[in-house]
Tab-separated table of C-alpha atoms in Angstrom:
chain	number	residue	atom	x	y	z
Y	1	MET	CA	150.571	65.192	-290.656
Y	2	ASN	CA	150.152	62.569	-288.234
Y	3	SER	CA	147.981	59.240	-288.514
Y	4	MET	CA	144.144	59.876	-289.484
Y	5	GLY	CA	143.150	58.376	-286.114
Y	6	THR	CA	144.570	61.438	-284.530
Y	7	PRO	CA	142.153	64.417	-284.288
Y	8	LEU	CA	142.993	67.743	-285.680
Y	9	CYS	CA	142.025	70.427	-282.957
Y	10	ILE	CA	141.807	74.189	-284.481
Y	11	ASP	CA	141.914	77.063	-282.139
Y	12	LEU	CA	139.534	79.880	-283.482
Y	13	ASP	CA	140.427	83.758	-282.565
Y	14	GLY	CA	144.013	84.563	-284.449
Y	15	THR	CA	144.176	80.783	-286.200
Y	16	LEU	CA	141.272	80.107	-287.956
Y	17	VAL	CA	140.028	83.567	-288.166
Y	18	ARG	CA	142.360	86.361	-288.545
Y	19	THR	CA	140.220	88.452	-285.661
Y	20	ASP	CA	139.563	88.450	-281.942
Y	21	THR	CA	135.651	87.236	-281.978
Y	22	LEU	CA	135.571	88.641	-278.245
Y	23	VAL	CA	136.342	91.998	-279.523
Y	24	GLU	CA	134.106	91.701	-282.357
Y	25	SER	CA	130.993	90.794	-280.504
Y	26	PHE	CA	132.107	93.511	-277.869
Y	27	PHE	CA	131.592	96.204	-280.283
Y	28	LEU	CA	128.628	94.644	-281.943
Y	29	LEU	CA	126.970	94.894	-278.650
Y	30	ILE	CA	127.805	98.547	-278.085
Y	31	LYS	CA	127.078	99.980	-281.434
Y	32	LYS	CA	123.670	98.588	-280.451
Y	33	ASN	CA	123.910	100.457	-277.326
Y	34	PRO	CA	127.054	102.295	-276.063
Y	35	PHE	CA	125.758	102.003	-272.316
Y	36	TYR	CA	126.622	98.546	-272.806
Y	37	ALA	CA	130.231	99.143	-272.287
Y	38	PHE	CA	129.387	99.471	-268.519
Y	39	LEU	CA	127.628	96.283	-268.135
Y	40	CYS	CA	130.700	94.624	-269.714
Y	41	VAL	CA	132.892	95.750	-266.656
Y	42	LEU	CA	129.929	94.376	-264.039
Y	43	TRP	CA	129.765	90.721	-266.143
Y	44	LEU	CA	133.512	90.808	-266.354
Y	45	LEU	CA	133.702	90.942	-262.231
Y	46	ARG	CA	131.992	87.221	-262.500
Y	47	GLY	CA	135.074	86.127	-264.698
Y	48	LYS	CA	135.794	86.243	-268.664
Y	49	ALA	CA	133.598	83.319	-269.451
Y	50	ALA	CA	130.524	84.988	-268.151
Y	51	LEU	CA	131.399	88.195	-270.188
Y	52	LYS	CA	131.829	86.418	-273.210
Y	53	ASN	CA	128.351	84.662	-272.354
Y	54	GLU	CA	126.568	87.844	-271.687
Y	55	ILE	CA	127.653	89.108	-274.738
Y	56	ALA	CA	127.033	86.413	-277.118
Y	57	LYS	CA	123.263	86.205	-275.685
Y	58	ARG	CA	122.610	89.763	-276.778
Y	59	VAL	CA	124.532	90.075	-280.293
Y	60	THR	CA	124.619	87.687	-283.527
Y	61	MET	CA	127.932	87.152	-285.550
Y	62	ASN	CA	128.067	86.524	-289.098
Y	63	ALA	CA	130.236	83.705	-289.355
Y	64	SER	CA	129.961	84.016	-293.354
Y	65	SER	CA	131.871	87.505	-292.949
Y	66	LEU	CA	134.742	86.576	-290.931
Y	67	PRO	CA	138.188	86.765	-292.041
Y	68	TYR	CA	139.212	83.314	-292.642
Y	69	ASN	CA	142.725	82.008	-293.096
Y	70	GLU	CA	142.157	80.520	-296.243
Y	71	SER	CA	145.390	78.507	-296.362
Y	72	LEU	CA	144.779	76.840	-293.154
Y	73	LEU	CA	141.189	76.557	-294.032
Y	74	ALA	CA	142.398	75.078	-297.600
Y	75	MET	CA	144.645	72.522	-295.301
Y	76	LEU	CA	142.122	71.716	-292.907
Y	77	HIS	CA	139.437	70.689	-296.070
Y	78	ASN	CA	141.726	68.611	-297.687
Y	79	GLU	CA	142.700	66.746	-294.411
Y	80	HIS	CA	138.655	66.298	-293.946
Y	81	ARG	CA	138.441	65.158	-297.614
Y	82	ASN	CA	140.968	62.357	-296.348
Y	83	GLY	CA	138.843	61.542	-293.342
Y	84	ARG	CA	140.310	62.657	-290.725
Y	85	GLU	CA	138.449	64.068	-287.847
Y	86	ILE	CA	138.466	67.844	-287.398
Y	87	TRP	CA	137.619	69.666	-284.007
Y	88	LEU	CA	137.118	73.203	-283.153
Y	89	CYS	CA	138.841	74.224	-280.017
Y	90	THR	CA	138.444	77.540	-278.875
Y	91	ALA	CA	137.953	79.847	-275.993
Y	92	ALA	CA	135.321	81.755	-277.705
Y	93	ASN	CA	131.655	81.392	-276.431
Y	94	GLU	CA	129.713	78.290	-277.529
Y	95	LYS	CA	127.311	80.172	-279.513
Y	96	ILE	CA	129.975	81.836	-281.720
Y	97	ALA	CA	131.526	78.876	-282.118
Y	98	GLN	CA	128.931	76.699	-282.986
Y	99	SER	CA	127.845	79.337	-285.938
Y	100	VAL	CA	131.417	79.101	-286.925
Y	101	SER	CA	131.361	75.002	-287.391
Y	102	ASP	CA	127.613	75.629	-288.843
Y	103	HIS	CA	129.157	77.760	-291.450
Y	104	ILE	CA	132.241	75.675	-291.989
Y	105	GLY	CA	130.956	72.321	-292.157
Y	106	ILE	CA	134.040	70.327	-291.426
Y	107	PHE	CA	134.230	70.233	-287.840
Y	108	SER	CA	133.017	66.880	-286.057
Y	109	LYS	CA	133.197	68.110	-282.399
Y	110	VAL	CA	133.213	71.580	-280.869
Y	111	ILE	CA	134.931	72.433	-277.995
Y	112	SER	CA	134.119	76.093	-276.360
Y	113	SER	CA	133.421	78.296	-273.375
Y	114	ASN	CA	130.144	78.515	-271.686
Y	115	ASN	CA	128.505	80.659	-269.448
Y	116	THR	CA	130.684	78.668	-266.583
Y	117	LYS	CA	134.423	77.573	-268.030
Y	118	ASN	CA	136.333	79.626	-270.179
Y	119	VAL	CA	138.175	77.149	-272.298
Y	120	SER	CA	141.893	78.343	-272.909
Y	121	SER	CA	145.474	77.337	-272.354
Y	122	SER	CA	145.537	74.213	-269.674
Y	123	VAL	CA	141.466	74.269	-269.333
Y	124	LYS	CA	141.393	73.409	-273.119
Y	125	ALA	CA	143.900	70.867	-273.285
Y	126	ASP	CA	141.912	69.172	-270.432
Y	127	GLU	CA	139.100	69.281	-272.201
Y	128	ILE	CA	140.531	67.653	-275.317
Y	129	LEU	CA	142.368	64.907	-273.343
Y	130	SER	CA	138.767	63.859	-272.084
Y	131	HIS	CA	137.769	63.050	-275.107
Y	132	THR	CA	140.770	61.609	-276.744
Y	133	ASP	CA	143.928	60.107	-275.831
Y	134	SER	CA	146.247	62.171	-278.614
Y	135	PHE	CA	145.661	65.135	-280.962
Y	136	ASP	CA	147.488	67.724	-282.948
Y	137	TYR	CA	146.736	71.133	-282.419
Y	138	ALA	CA	146.752	74.515	-284.237
Y	139	GLY	CA	147.166	77.246	-282.608
Y	140	ASN	CA	148.532	81.086	-282.382
Y	141	SER	CA	149.757	82.592	-279.012
Y	142	SER	CA	151.038	82.361	-275.710
Y	143	ASP	CA	147.761	80.584	-274.428
Y	144	ASP	CA	148.276	77.571	-276.713
Y	145	ILE	CA	151.696	76.685	-275.354
Y	146	LYS	CA	150.067	74.751	-272.572
Y	147	VAL	CA	147.860	73.015	-275.110
Y	148	TRP	CA	150.925	71.934	-277.268
Y	149	ASP	CA	152.599	70.673	-274.651
Y	150	LYS	CA	149.674	67.578	-274.187
Y	151	SER	CA	149.558	67.462	-277.868
Y	152	THR	CA	151.702	65.167	-280.272
Y	153	GLY	CA	152.361	67.737	-283.218
Y	154	ALA	CA	151.892	71.354	-283.617
Y	155	ILE	CA	150.607	73.480	-286.340
Y	156	VAL	CA	151.488	77.208	-285.490
Y	157	VAL	CA	149.800	80.473	-287.325
Y	158	ASP	CA	151.693	83.513	-287.292
Y	159	LEU	CA	153.331	82.645	-283.485
Y	160	PRO	CA	155.751	85.538	-282.872
Y	161	LYS	CA	159.453	84.160	-283.053
Y	162	LYS	CA	160.158	84.221	-279.153
Y	163	LEU	CA	157.174	81.563	-278.697
Y	164	MET	CA	158.737	79.284	-281.024
Y	165	ASN	CA	161.455	77.571	-279.212
Y	166	LYS	CA	158.600	77.200	-276.149
Y	167	VAL	CA	156.771	74.618	-278.204
Y	168	SER	CA	157.646	71.436	-276.799
Y	169	VAL	CA	155.970	69.003	-279.654
Y	170	PRO	CA	157.171	68.649	-283.337
Y	171	ILE	CA	156.085	71.666	-285.501
Y	172	LEU	CA	153.941	69.785	-288.445
Y	173	TYR	CA	152.934	72.855	-290.272
Y	174	GLN	CA	153.690	76.703	-290.086
Y	175	PHE	CA	151.606	79.355	-291.358
Y	176	ASP	CA	152.936	82.883	-291.898
Y	177	SER	CA	150.645	85.595	-293.295
Y	178	ASP	CA	152.172	89.371	-294.351
Y	179	LYS	CA	153.390	91.122	-291.501
Y	180	LYS	CA	152.228	94.080	-290.488
Y	181	THR	CA	153.508	97.149	-292.647
Y	182	ILE	CA	153.531	100.921	-292.264
Y	183	LYS	CA	151.766	101.045	-295.390
Y	184	ALA	CA	148.809	98.835	-293.750
Y	185	TRP	CA	148.551	101.526	-290.678
Y	186	LEU	CA	148.436	104.452	-292.964
Y	187	LYS	CA	145.804	103.080	-294.861
Y	188	GLU	CA	143.899	102.109	-291.624
Y	189	ILE	CA	144.179	105.578	-290.279
Y	190	ARG	CA	142.990	106.904	-293.483
Y	191	ILE	CA	146.309	109.371	-294.146
Y	192	HIS	CA	145.110	110.144	-297.302
Y	193	GLN	CA	141.704	111.899	-295.603
Y	194	TRP	CA	144.017	114.485	-293.752
Y	195	ALA	CA	143.615	116.105	-296.978
Y	196	LYS	CA	140.341	117.226	-295.923
Y	197	ASN	CA	141.649	118.893	-292.670
Y	198	ILE	CA	143.213	121.636	-295.617
Y	199	LEU	CA	139.375	123.391	-294.984
Y	200	ILE	CA	141.098	124.371	-291.405
Y	201	PHE	CA	142.814	126.745	-293.208
Y	202	ILE	CA	139.685	128.551	-295.149
Y	203	PRO	CA	139.317	131.049	-292.424
Y	204	ILE	CA	142.462	132.884	-292.475
Y	205	LEU	CA	142.313	132.602	-296.373
Y	206	ALA	CA	138.907	134.299	-296.424
Y	207	ALA	CA	140.124	136.513	-293.741
Y	208	HIS	CA	143.235	137.413	-295.796
Y	209	GLU	CA	145.268	136.981	-292.919
Y	210	ILE	CA	147.298	134.121	-294.299
Y	211	SER	CA	150.462	136.059	-294.133
Y	212	LYS	CA	150.480	136.155	-290.443
Y	213	THR	CA	152.861	133.735	-289.042
Y	214	SER	CA	151.291	133.333	-285.653
Y	215	LEU	CA	148.367	132.598	-287.176
Y	216	LEU	CA	149.453	130.299	-289.869
Y	217	LEU	CA	151.410	128.270	-287.442
Y	218	ASP	CA	148.064	127.935	-285.349
Y	219	SER	CA	146.356	126.818	-288.064
Y	220	MET	CA	149.211	123.827	-288.853
Y	221	LEU	CA	148.926	123.190	-285.574
Y	222	ALA	CA	144.929	122.455	-285.459
Y	223	PHE	CA	145.688	120.952	-288.605
Y	224	ILE	CA	147.720	118.299	-287.024
Y	225	ALA	CA	145.537	118.006	-284.046
Y	226	PHE	CA	142.174	117.313	-285.944
Y	227	GLY	CA	144.235	114.829	-288.337
Y	228	PHE	CA	145.128	112.597	-284.902
Y	229	CYS	CA	141.575	112.903	-283.856
Y	230	ALA	CA	140.076	112.031	-287.429
Y	231	SER	CA	142.124	109.160	-287.673
Y	232	SER	CA	141.539	107.967	-283.950
Y	233	VAL	CA	137.670	108.110	-285.103
Y	234	TYR	CA	138.490	106.562	-288.016
Y	235	LEU	CA	139.976	103.666	-286.368
Y	236	LEU	CA	136.898	103.231	-283.917
Y	237	ASN	CA	134.276	103.546	-286.776
Y	238	ASP	CA	136.009	100.450	-288.542
Y	239	LEU	CA	135.940	98.702	-285.463
Y	240	VAL	CA	132.062	98.915	-284.939
Y	241	ASP	CA	131.670	98.817	-288.945
Y	242	LEU	CA	133.760	95.398	-289.248
Y	243	GLU	CA	130.723	93.385	-290.437
Y	244	ALA	CA	129.439	95.770	-292.641
Y	245	ASP	CA	132.825	96.879	-294.107
Y	246	ARG	CA	133.561	93.188	-295.081
Y	247	GLU	CA	130.700	92.975	-297.222
Y	248	HIS	CA	131.641	95.950	-299.022
Y	249	LYS	CA	133.915	95.469	-302.464
Y	250	THR	CA	136.308	97.769	-301.250
Y	251	LYS	CA	135.979	98.261	-297.664
Y	252	ARG	CA	136.765	94.558	-296.883
Y	253	ASN	CA	140.073	94.922	-297.680
Y	254	ARG	CA	140.612	97.761	-295.253
Y	255	PRO	CA	143.106	96.183	-292.592
Y	256	LEU	CA	141.150	95.674	-289.679
Y	257	ALA	CA	138.253	94.221	-291.333
Y	258	SER	CA	140.850	92.033	-293.009
Y	259	GLY	CA	142.525	91.042	-290.186
Y	260	ALA	CA	145.938	92.474	-291.256
Y	261	ILE	CA	145.991	94.591	-288.424
Y	262	PRO	CA	144.961	93.033	-285.288
Y	263	LEU	CA	141.722	94.690	-283.458
Y	264	ILE	CA	143.411	94.957	-279.862
Y	265	HIS	CA	146.466	96.910	-282.237
Y	266	GLY	CA	143.300	99.520	-283.503
Y	267	ILE	CA	142.061	100.014	-279.893
Y	268	ILE	CA	145.496	100.980	-278.470
Y	269	ALA	CA	146.289	103.004	-281.798
Y	270	ALA	CA	142.750	104.924	-281.217
Y	271	VAL	CA	143.808	105.742	-277.519
Y	272	ILE	CA	146.896	106.898	-278.541
Y	273	LEU	CA	146.139	108.889	-281.393
Y	274	PHE	CA	143.066	110.802	-279.406
Y	275	ILE	CA	145.638	111.528	-276.587
Y	276	LEU	CA	148.256	113.066	-279.316
Y	277	ALA	CA	145.418	115.452	-280.376
Y	278	ILE	CA	144.545	116.377	-276.889
Y	279	ILE	CA	148.200	117.043	-276.294
Y	280	ILE	CA	148.724	119.198	-279.431
Y	281	THR	CA	145.304	120.813	-278.435
Y	282	LEU	CA	147.237	122.542	-275.217
Y	283	TYR	CA	148.926	124.973	-277.196
Y	284	LEU	CA	145.594	126.225	-278.825
Y	285	PRO	CA	142.957	128.677	-277.518
Y	286	ILE	CA	140.586	126.586	-275.655
Y	287	GLN	CA	137.667	127.384	-278.305
Y	288	PHE	CA	139.773	125.104	-280.554
Y	289	ALA	CA	139.625	122.376	-277.997
Y	290	PHE	CA	135.569	122.566	-277.605
Y	291	ALA	CA	135.257	122.582	-281.691
Y	292	LEU	CA	137.516	119.106	-281.685
Y	293	ALA	CA	135.399	117.597	-278.972
Y	294	SER	CA	132.266	118.416	-280.418
Y	295	TYR	CA	133.825	117.151	-283.597
Y	296	TYR	CA	134.662	113.767	-281.853
Y	297	VAL	CA	131.456	113.588	-279.940
Y	298	ILE	CA	129.277	114.217	-283.290
Y	299	THR	CA	131.493	111.739	-284.735
Y	300	LEU	CA	131.001	108.935	-282.726
Y	301	ALA	CA	127.239	109.700	-282.630
Y	302	TYR	CA	127.660	109.157	-286.485
Y	303	SER	CA	129.590	105.533	-285.985
Y	304	PHE	CA	127.172	104.297	-283.506
Y	305	SER	CA	123.839	105.409	-284.396
Y	306	LEU	CA	123.277	108.421	-286.914
Y	307	LYS	CA	125.029	106.820	-290.134
Y	308	SER	CA	121.906	104.541	-290.438
Y	309	LYS	CA	119.614	107.291	-290.364
Y	310	VAL	CA	117.979	108.645	-293.546
Y	311	VAL	CA	119.124	112.483	-294.538
Y	312	ILE	CA	120.151	112.899	-291.023
Y	313	ASP	CA	123.277	111.068	-291.867
Y	314	VAL	CA	124.384	113.271	-294.753
Y	315	ALA	CA	123.404	116.361	-292.855
Y	316	THR	CA	125.431	114.913	-290.322
Y	317	LEU	CA	128.466	114.650	-292.671
Y	318	ALA	CA	127.889	118.276	-293.656
Y	319	ILE	CA	128.331	119.450	-290.381
Y	320	LEU	CA	131.481	117.288	-289.965
Y	321	TYR	CA	132.834	118.768	-292.876
Y	322	SER	CA	131.965	122.608	-291.805
Y	323	MET	CA	133.459	121.655	-288.269
Y	324	ARG	CA	136.700	122.038	-290.061
Y	325	LEU	CA	136.282	125.760	-290.864
Y	326	VAL	CA	134.739	126.086	-287.108
Y	327	ALA	CA	138.075	124.804	-286.027
Y	328	GLY	CA	140.457	126.586	-287.870
Y	329	ALA	CA	138.518	130.021	-287.253
Y	330	ALA	CA	138.678	128.934	-283.457
Y	331	ALA	CA	142.317	127.940	-283.498
Y	332	THR	CA	143.039	131.558	-284.793
Y	333	GLY	CA	140.328	133.401	-283.098
Y	334	ILE	CA	138.881	134.564	-287.191
Y	335	MET	CA	135.051	135.186	-286.749
Y	336	LEU	CA	133.321	132.906	-289.569
Y	337	SER	CA	130.871	135.077	-291.607
Y	338	ASN	CA	127.225	133.927	-292.226
Y	339	TRP	CA	127.922	133.743	-295.543
Y	340	LEU	CA	131.000	131.127	-295.455
Y	341	ILE	CA	128.803	129.191	-292.775
Y	342	SER	CA	125.751	129.165	-295.079
Y	343	PHE	CA	127.737	128.168	-298.648
Y	344	SER	CA	129.707	125.359	-296.994
Y	345	MET	CA	126.559	124.068	-295.325
Y	346	PHE	CA	125.160	123.769	-298.724
Y	347	ILE	CA	128.097	122.588	-300.519
Y	348	PHE	CA	129.042	119.965	-298.169
Y	349	PHE	CA	125.340	118.471	-298.162
Y	350	SER	CA	125.814	117.930	-301.718
Y	351	LEU	CA	129.387	116.461	-300.950
Y	352	ALA	CA	127.757	114.585	-298.471
Y	353	ILE	CA	125.073	112.920	-300.593
Y	354	VAL	CA	127.430	112.055	-303.114
Y	355	LYS	CA	128.932	109.676	-300.570
Y	356	ARG	CA	126.027	107.859	-300.435
Y	357	VAL	CA	124.962	107.831	-304.256
Y	358	VAL	CA	128.413	106.184	-304.753
Y	359	GLU	CA	127.580	103.548	-302.401
Y	360	LEU	CA	124.239	102.887	-303.863
Y	361	LYS	CA	125.656	102.710	-307.571
Y	362	SER	CA	128.356	100.367	-306.001
Y	363	SER	CA	125.698	98.307	-304.274
Y	364	GLU	CA	125.352	94.655	-306.203
Y	365	SER	CA	121.890	93.965	-304.954
Y	366	ASN	CA	118.814	95.759	-304.814
Y	367	ALA	CA	118.291	95.812	-301.419
Y	368	LYS	CA	119.132	98.298	-298.833
Y	369	ILE	CA	122.760	98.920	-297.962
Y	370	LYS	CA	123.872	97.490	-294.922
Y	371	GLY	CA	124.315	99.846	-292.071
Y	372	ARG	CA	122.506	102.703	-293.996
Y	373	GLY	CA	119.128	103.760	-294.557
Y	374	TYR	CA	118.712	104.254	-298.003
Y	375	TYR	CA	117.787	101.595	-301.022
Y	376	PRO	CA	118.361	101.984	-304.845
Y	377	ALA	CA	114.991	103.216	-305.736
Y	378	ASP	CA	116.091	106.260	-303.789
Y	379	MET	CA	118.589	107.512	-306.216
Y	380	PRO	CA	116.722	109.705	-308.057
Y	381	LEU	CA	115.702	112.014	-304.950
Y	382	LEU	CA	119.030	111.535	-303.912
Y	383	LEU	CA	120.326	113.147	-307.081
Y	384	ALA	CA	117.691	115.835	-307.033
Y	385	SER	CA	118.648	117.003	-303.569
Y	386	GLY	CA	122.396	116.631	-303.774
Y	387	ILE	CA	122.277	118.592	-307.089
Y	388	SER	CA	120.163	121.328	-306.431
Y	389	SER	CA	122.053	122.132	-302.863
Y	390	GLY	CA	125.194	122.179	-304.791
Y	391	TYR	CA	123.684	125.207	-307.055
Y	392	ILE	CA	122.242	126.860	-304.109
Y	393	SER	CA	125.806	127.121	-302.431
Y	394	ILE	CA	127.240	128.825	-305.567
Y	395	LEU	CA	123.604	131.334	-305.620
Y	396	VAL	CA	125.194	132.208	-302.031
Y	397	PHE	CA	128.530	132.801	-303.293
Y	398	VAL	CA	126.941	134.911	-306.150
Y	399	LEU	CA	124.910	136.925	-303.542
Y	400	TYR	CA	128.102	137.465	-301.039
Y	401	ILE	CA	129.674	139.348	-303.840
Y	402	ASP	CA	127.326	141.985	-303.848
Y	403	SER	CA	126.384	142.040	-299.998
Y	404	SER	CA	127.926	144.475	-297.651
Y	405	ALA	CA	130.639	142.052	-296.326
Y	406	GLY	CA	131.843	141.291	-300.278
Y	407	LEU	CA	132.159	144.930	-300.812
Y	408	GLN	CA	134.274	145.268	-297.737
Y	409	ASN	CA	136.718	142.659	-297.885
Y	410	TYR	CA	137.674	143.086	-301.934
Y	411	ASN	CA	138.950	145.750	-303.840
Y	412	ASN	CA	137.799	144.546	-307.037
Y	413	PRO	CA	134.601	142.010	-306.202
Y	414	ASP	CA	133.300	141.921	-309.718
Y	415	VAL	CA	136.505	139.854	-310.530
Y	416	LEU	CA	134.669	137.073	-308.299
Y	417	TYR	CA	131.938	136.512	-310.817
Y	418	PHE	CA	134.429	134.562	-312.480
Y	419	ILE	CA	134.486	131.955	-310.003
Y	420	ALA	CA	130.594	131.355	-310.236
Y	421	PRO	CA	130.949	129.578	-313.590
Y	422	ILE	CA	134.038	127.350	-312.306
Y	423	LEU	CA	132.152	125.974	-309.340
Y	424	PHE	CA	129.244	125.274	-311.826
Y	425	VAL	CA	131.766	123.156	-313.685
Y	426	TRP	CA	133.318	121.510	-311.128
Y	427	LEU	CA	130.186	120.660	-309.301
Y	428	THR	CA	128.361	119.367	-312.239
Y	429	ARG	CA	131.988	117.515	-313.156
Y	430	VAL	CA	131.613	115.688	-309.672
Y	431	TRP	CA	128.111	114.762	-310.073
Y	432	LEU	CA	128.410	113.030	-313.555
Y	433	LEU	CA	131.596	111.126	-312.550
Y	434	THR	CA	129.477	110.155	-309.399
Y	435	TRP	CA	126.560	109.000	-312.038
Y	436	ARG	CA	129.151	107.085	-313.673
Y	437	GLY	CA	130.471	105.375	-311.218
Y	438	ASP	CA	133.991	107.038	-311.394
Y	439	MET	CA	133.741	108.756	-308.399
Y	440	TYR	CA	135.832	107.886	-304.877
Y	441	ASP	CA	133.945	107.609	-301.634
Y	442	ASP	CA	135.118	110.837	-300.618
Y	443	PRO	CA	134.241	113.526	-302.710
Y	444	VAL	CA	136.477	116.023	-300.938
Y	445	ALA	CA	139.556	114.281	-300.702
Y	446	PHE	CA	138.946	113.291	-304.600
Y	447	ALA	CA	138.777	117.184	-305.392
Y	448	ILE	CA	141.909	117.829	-303.614
Y	449	LYS	CA	143.475	114.882	-305.532
Y	450	ASP	CA	142.285	115.487	-309.149
Y	451	ARG	CA	144.392	117.236	-311.359
Y	452	THR	CA	140.961	119.388	-312.790
Y	453	SER	CA	139.743	119.995	-309.585
Y	454	GLN	CA	143.661	121.402	-308.519
Y	455	LEU	CA	143.524	123.528	-311.885
Y	456	MET	CA	140.167	124.824	-311.225
Y	457	GLY	CA	141.275	125.818	-307.553
Y	458	ILE	CA	144.606	127.559	-308.795
Y	459	VAL	CA	142.553	129.753	-311.094
Y	460	ILE	CA	140.004	130.543	-308.208
Y	461	ALA	CA	142.524	131.117	-306.023
Y	462	VAL	CA	144.183	134.228	-308.391
Y	463	LEU	CA	140.596	135.221	-309.206
Y	464	ILE	CA	140.342	135.959	-305.146
Y	465	ILE	CA	143.670	137.349	-305.175
Y	466	LEU	CA	142.777	139.574	-308.389
Y	467	ALA	CA	139.569	140.749	-306.603
Y	468	ALA	CA	141.501	141.529	-303.224
Y	469	GLY	CA	143.500	143.570	-305.113
Y	470	VAL	CA	146.795	142.137	-303.303
């Protein structure tokens, strides 16, 4: 490092923190009210500084939850202990910059954007030089090239190789984080959650039409389209829930929340996935397009508002699970029976409550879960509601067996009675694992991957085939 008399100036976005505070504050804003997105366009017409200032006035970012570059931060603390001045020099709005400075506690000066000046690139360099004759600078992007040109030394953080030769001053230190991998992207788009889309095949299975190639192909296309659409929504949901996810013991490791994937890349990926879903939808009946659009709208409503509403949140989740059945029926032209709809709503309501109980069980405090409407004291009522709803779904199934629909669809309907105790054992086991804290966040995905559940599913499938007399 250079002389202790030379200030060390640190950029914020992408350097000190592995995120973009403008993008984060934007999503905090539209989470409060999605219609702010239209105002942002008007604010941007007045300049980027005005946009940052208007957003910062309306949201408060939790500086303690940001994903800091721990390696760089450790070096800064060491320099500070050795008596060196550390300055925070960022294009972020002054409100955000000050909150970060207050949290870190080592910056002797903060240079940042205000309502009229966007402190970026050459403007940032001039602002720094108005306070000192020489400085070292830590940055991460092409905007920082002009700052390095006027500095005495550079610290580069995750700087693309094509920009390295543009740094005209000695590179004092280089910080490179782990590169983005396919594994990180698969984790972020929740590829494992695509397993839930198997529910799309239930209508052709229930109607005994699985052998029809055209219907099976339509169901497969619907499966892929639903997967792209769901992944797009997962990305948007994570962008909206960054702060809450970082306070969760497992969700904090999600690539967007941890900074492993840049937020702007997440936005681009969400758009691309949604477009791919639309393209596939063009090859399916228009009814499927309406079903997929409904799923998308309901999911956005859930992400922005409904997830924090007590009971409404789990009812919405149950609807979203059931929408996969609706989508499968729409893609194949099969009419869903009222029995299947009733069964699915009760069992999915039970499984949706499982998700909330899992969150309450994993909560490390007695306070309300951030972003949710439940307190740990709500656990007994949630357990009662979830378990009873699950058992009611079994009752609906038993009543279906002797109904006119059951007698019409199966040659040996009495065989179906053996399914009821299997469902009872499975649901009781799910709730027992949930109570013990051994359940994953999503019980449907758990059921598809759990070997005991798979075995029970195979037995149920065999019993259905025997009942159908195939």
